[in-house]
Amino acid sequence: MLKKRELHECTTLFELMSDPTIMPFVRHKAYSADEYWFLTKQLMEEELAGTAISRTIMSDYGQPIGTINLFDIKHGTGFLGTWIGSQFQGQGYNKKAKEQFLEELFFDLDIHTVFLRIRKNNVKSIRATEKLGYALKANESHTVIYDEINQGTDQFDLYYIPKDLFHMKKLHQNREEEQAM
């Protein structure tokens, strides 16, 4: 479902990202396939430097359908950014990708808290985040970060996913699955 980024996927991903319902919500916007290639190469270099982690989200048939990233990594924290092509939304890919990515971040890498900044007008993402069960709204609990992300014209809600809560929810989910068998 997730794989490390590869430059040969850029054309397909650029076409999906160019959708007017997707583009406004993408952090690193590109307006040509060449620019998207350059931004992806830059992101891959940031991963080597330890300031970002980026993965391609793959469909059940092995085609690239979006990306999931952790940006601005500092002291075991970072900001999550995810987008999925509109024709693949509503099929469970977002939840699966987030869970697989969070497992990698929390259990294979040295990340303990993941923040999400979601534009207040991005109802789909807010709804998807609140359904996760391990993401907590942080507008009031992390006011310094909340104020920092809302200095511009766009206004965001802030959420965070602590490693311990994610781990607890995954254990609970595994127990429920075992009991169902």
GROMACS .gro file of C-alpha atoms in nm:
model
  181
    1MET     CA    1   0.000   0.000   0.000
    2LEU     CA    2   0.288   0.242   0.078
    3LYS     CA    3   0.627   0.262  -0.085
    4LYS     CA    4   0.920   0.497  -0.094
    5ARG     CA    5   0.885   0.774  -0.350
    6GLU     CA    6   1.021   0.715  -0.700
    7LEU     CA    7   1.058   0.979  -0.968
    8HIS     CA    8   0.899   0.768  -1.244
    9GLU     CA    9   0.562   0.805  -1.061
   10CYS     CA   10   0.565   1.184  -1.087
   11THR     CA   11   0.362   1.215  -1.409
   12THR     CA   12   0.077   1.000  -1.276
   13LEU     CA   13   0.080   1.172  -0.937
   14PHE     CA   14   0.094   1.518  -1.096
   15GLU     CA   15  -0.217   1.440  -1.303
   16LEU     CA   16  -0.405   1.329  -0.990
   17MET     CA   17  -0.285   1.628  -0.786
   18SER     CA   18  -0.385   1.875  -1.062
   19ASP     CA   19  -0.754   1.802  -0.998
   20PRO     CA   20  -0.912   2.133  -0.882
   21THR     CA   21  -1.072   1.951  -0.587
   22ILE     CA   22  -0.728   1.827  -0.472
   23MET     CA   23  -0.479   2.103  -0.562
   24PRO     CA   24  -0.596   2.362  -0.304
   25PHE     CA   25  -0.527   2.119  -0.021
   26VAL     CA   26  -0.179   2.003  -0.130
   27ARG     CA   27   0.110   2.154   0.064
   28HIS     CA   28   0.366   2.159  -0.219
   29LYS     CA   29   0.178   2.268  -0.529
   30ALA     CA   30   0.324   2.215  -0.875
   31TYR     CA   31   0.185   2.362  -1.195
   32SER     CA   32   0.367   2.134  -1.439
   33ALA     CA   33   0.490   1.776  -1.442
   34ASP     CA   34   0.850   1.904  -1.449
   35GLU     CA   35   0.792   2.122  -1.144
   36TYR     CA   36   0.632   1.825  -0.964
   37TRP     CA   37   0.935   1.611  -1.051
   38PHE     CA   38   1.164   1.880  -0.908
   39LEU     CA   39   0.957   1.912  -0.586
   40THR     CA   40   0.956   1.533  -0.544
   41LYS     CA   41   1.333   1.517  -0.591
   42GLN     CA   42   1.370   1.793  -0.331
   43LEU     CA   43   1.143   1.603  -0.089
   44MET     CA   44   1.350   1.287  -0.138
   45GLU     CA   45   1.661   1.490  -0.047
   46GLU     CA   46   1.484   1.624   0.264
   47GLU     CA   47   1.415   1.263   0.365
   48LEU     CA   48   1.786   1.184   0.335
   49ALA     CA   49   1.855   1.487   0.556
   50GLY     CA   50   1.602   1.367   0.817
   51THR     CA   51   1.361   1.662   0.789
   52ALA     CA   52   1.081   1.484   0.599
   53ILE     CA   53   0.947   1.136   0.528
   54SER     CA   54   0.748   1.073   0.210
   55ARG     CA   55   0.567   0.769   0.074
   56THR     CA   56   0.355   0.698  -0.233
   57ILE     CA   57   0.011   0.555  -0.164
   58MET     CA   58  -0.062   0.265  -0.399
   59SER     CA   59  -0.401   0.126  -0.502
   60ASP     CA   60  -0.489  -0.240  -0.455
   61TYR     CA   61  -0.375  -0.282  -0.816
   62GLY     CA   62  -0.032  -0.124  -0.762
   63GLN     CA   63  -0.091   0.215  -0.920
   64PRO     CA   64   0.016   0.539  -0.747
   65ILE     CA   65  -0.291   0.722  -0.618
   66GLY     CA   66  -0.153   0.985  -0.377
   67THR     CA   67   0.114   1.067  -0.123
   68ILE     CA   68   0.154   1.070   0.253
   69ASN     CA   69   0.429   1.277   0.411
   70LEU     CA   70   0.571   1.392   0.740
   71PHE     CA   71   0.710   1.745   0.711
   72ASP     CA   72   0.905   1.976   0.942
   73ILE     CA   73   1.048   1.693   1.154
   74LYS     CA   74   1.199   1.826   1.478
   75HIS     CA   75   1.260   1.653   1.810
   76GLY     CA   76   1.051   1.346   1.724
   77THR     CA   77   0.751   1.542   1.592
   78GLY     CA   78   0.632   1.648   1.249
   79PHE     CA   79   0.331   1.755   1.043
   80LEU     CA   80   0.135   1.499   0.842
   81GLY     CA   81   0.024   1.577   0.489
   82THR     CA   82  -0.185   1.338   0.280
   83TRP     CA   83  -0.365   1.362  -0.049
   84ILE     CA   84  -0.538   1.097  -0.258
   85GLY     CA   85  -0.671   1.134  -0.613
   86SER     CA   86  -1.042   1.213  -0.612
   87GLN     CA   87  -1.143   0.894  -0.795
   88PHE     CA   88  -0.982   0.689  -0.514
   89GLN     CA   89  -1.142   0.873  -0.223
   90GLY     CA   90  -1.407   0.701  -0.014
   91GLN     CA   91  -1.254   0.356  -0.070
   92GLY     CA   92  -1.066   0.326   0.260
   93TYR     CA   93  -0.723   0.414   0.124
   94ASN     CA   94  -0.680   0.718   0.350
   95LYS     CA   95  -0.729   0.525   0.673
   96LYS     CA   96  -0.512   0.231   0.560
   97ALA     CA   97  -0.234   0.462   0.444
   98LYS     CA   98  -0.239   0.664   0.766
   99GLU     CA   99  -0.227   0.354   0.984
  100GLN     CA  100   0.057   0.195   0.787
  101PHE     CA  101   0.252   0.523   0.783
  102LEU     CA  102   0.198   0.586   1.154
  103GLU     CA  103   0.315   0.234   1.234
  104GLU     CA  104   0.636   0.305   1.042
  105LEU     CA  105   0.684   0.646   1.206
  106PHE     CA  106   0.616   0.531   1.562
  107PHE     CA  107   0.765   0.182   1.564
  108ASP     CA  108   1.044   0.190   1.303
  109LEU     CA  109   1.152   0.555   1.319
  110ASP     CA  110   1.206   0.794   1.609
  111ILE     CA  111   0.874   0.983   1.593
  112HIS     CA  112   0.651   1.019   1.901
  113THR     CA  113   0.395   1.285   1.799
  114VAL     CA  114   0.237   1.362   1.464
  115PHE     CA  115   0.053   1.691   1.410
  116LEU     CA  116  -0.211   1.758   1.146
  117ARG     CA  117  -0.305   2.105   1.035
  118ILE     CA  118  -0.628   2.098   0.841
  119ARG     CA  119  -0.786   2.399   0.674
  120LYS     CA  120  -1.110   2.480   0.854
  121ASN     CA  121  -1.293   2.466   0.519
  122ASN     CA  122  -1.161   2.116   0.435
  123VAL     CA  123  -1.463   1.930   0.567
  124LYS     CA  124  -1.363   1.595   0.409
  125SER     CA  125  -1.026   1.588   0.586
  126ILE     CA  126  -1.168   1.702   0.919
  127ARG     CA  127  -1.434   1.430   0.902
  128ALA     CA  128  -1.177   1.164   0.805
  129THR     CA  129  -0.942   1.271   1.087
  130GLU     CA  130  -1.213   1.269   1.352
  131LYS     CA  131  -1.316   0.916   1.246
  132LEU     CA  132  -0.967   0.780   1.317
  133GLY     CA  133  -1.016   0.751   1.694
  134TYR     CA  134  -0.652   0.826   1.778
  135ALA     CA  135  -0.631   1.186   1.657
  136LEU     CA  136  -0.706   1.452   1.919
  137LYS     CA  137  -0.805   1.812   1.850
  138ALA     CA  138  -0.525   2.035   1.974
  139ASN     CA  139  -0.646   2.392   1.917
  140GLU     CA  140  -0.658   2.451   2.293
  141SER     CA  141  -0.400   2.204   2.423
  142HIS     CA  142  -0.118   2.318   2.191
  143THR     CA  143  -0.193   2.690   2.161
  144VAL     CA  144   0.160   2.794   2.063
  145ILE     CA  145   0.155   2.565   1.757
  146TYR     CA  146  -0.209   2.652   1.684
  147ASP     CA  147  -0.128   3.025   1.684
  148GLU     CA  148   0.184   2.966   1.471
  149ILE     CA  149  -0.004   2.778   1.195
  150ASN     CA  150  -0.279   3.043   1.186
  151GLN     CA  151  -0.063   3.349   1.122
  152GLY     CA  152  -0.152   3.363   0.752
  153THR     CA  153  -0.482   3.415   0.574
  154ASP     CA  154  -0.572   3.042   0.573
  155GLN     CA  155  -0.715   2.923   0.903
  156PHE     CA  156  -0.646   2.573   1.033
  157ASP     CA  157  -0.764   2.333   1.298
  158LEU     CA  158  -0.482   2.151   1.474
  159TYR     CA  159  -0.489   1.781   1.562
  160TYR     CA  160  -0.223   1.555   1.704
  161ILE     CA  161  -0.161   1.182   1.722
  162PRO     CA  162   0.049   1.069   2.018
  163LYS     CA  163   0.236   0.740   1.980
  164ASP     CA  164   0.089   0.597   2.302
  165LEU     CA  165  -0.273   0.659   2.200
  166PHE     CA  166  -0.213   0.517   1.852
  167HIS     CA  167  -0.050   0.208   2.003
  168MET     CA  168  -0.335   0.161   2.251
  169LYS     CA  169  -0.601   0.190   1.977
  170LYS     CA  170  -0.413  -0.060   1.756
  171LEU     CA  171  -0.388  -0.311   2.044
  172HIS     CA  172  -0.760  -0.271   2.114
  173GLN     CA  173  -0.841  -0.315   1.744
  174ASN     CA  174  -0.625  -0.631   1.724
  175ARG     CA  175  -0.799  -0.779   2.031
  176GLU     CA  176  -1.141  -0.713   1.876
  177GLU     CA  177  -1.032  -0.879   1.552
  178GLU     CA  178  -0.901  -1.183   1.740
  179GLN     CA  179  -1.227  -1.216   1.937
  180ALA     CA  180  -1.429  -1.193   1.616
  181MET     CA  181  -1.245  -1.497   1.477
   0.00000   0.00000   0.00000
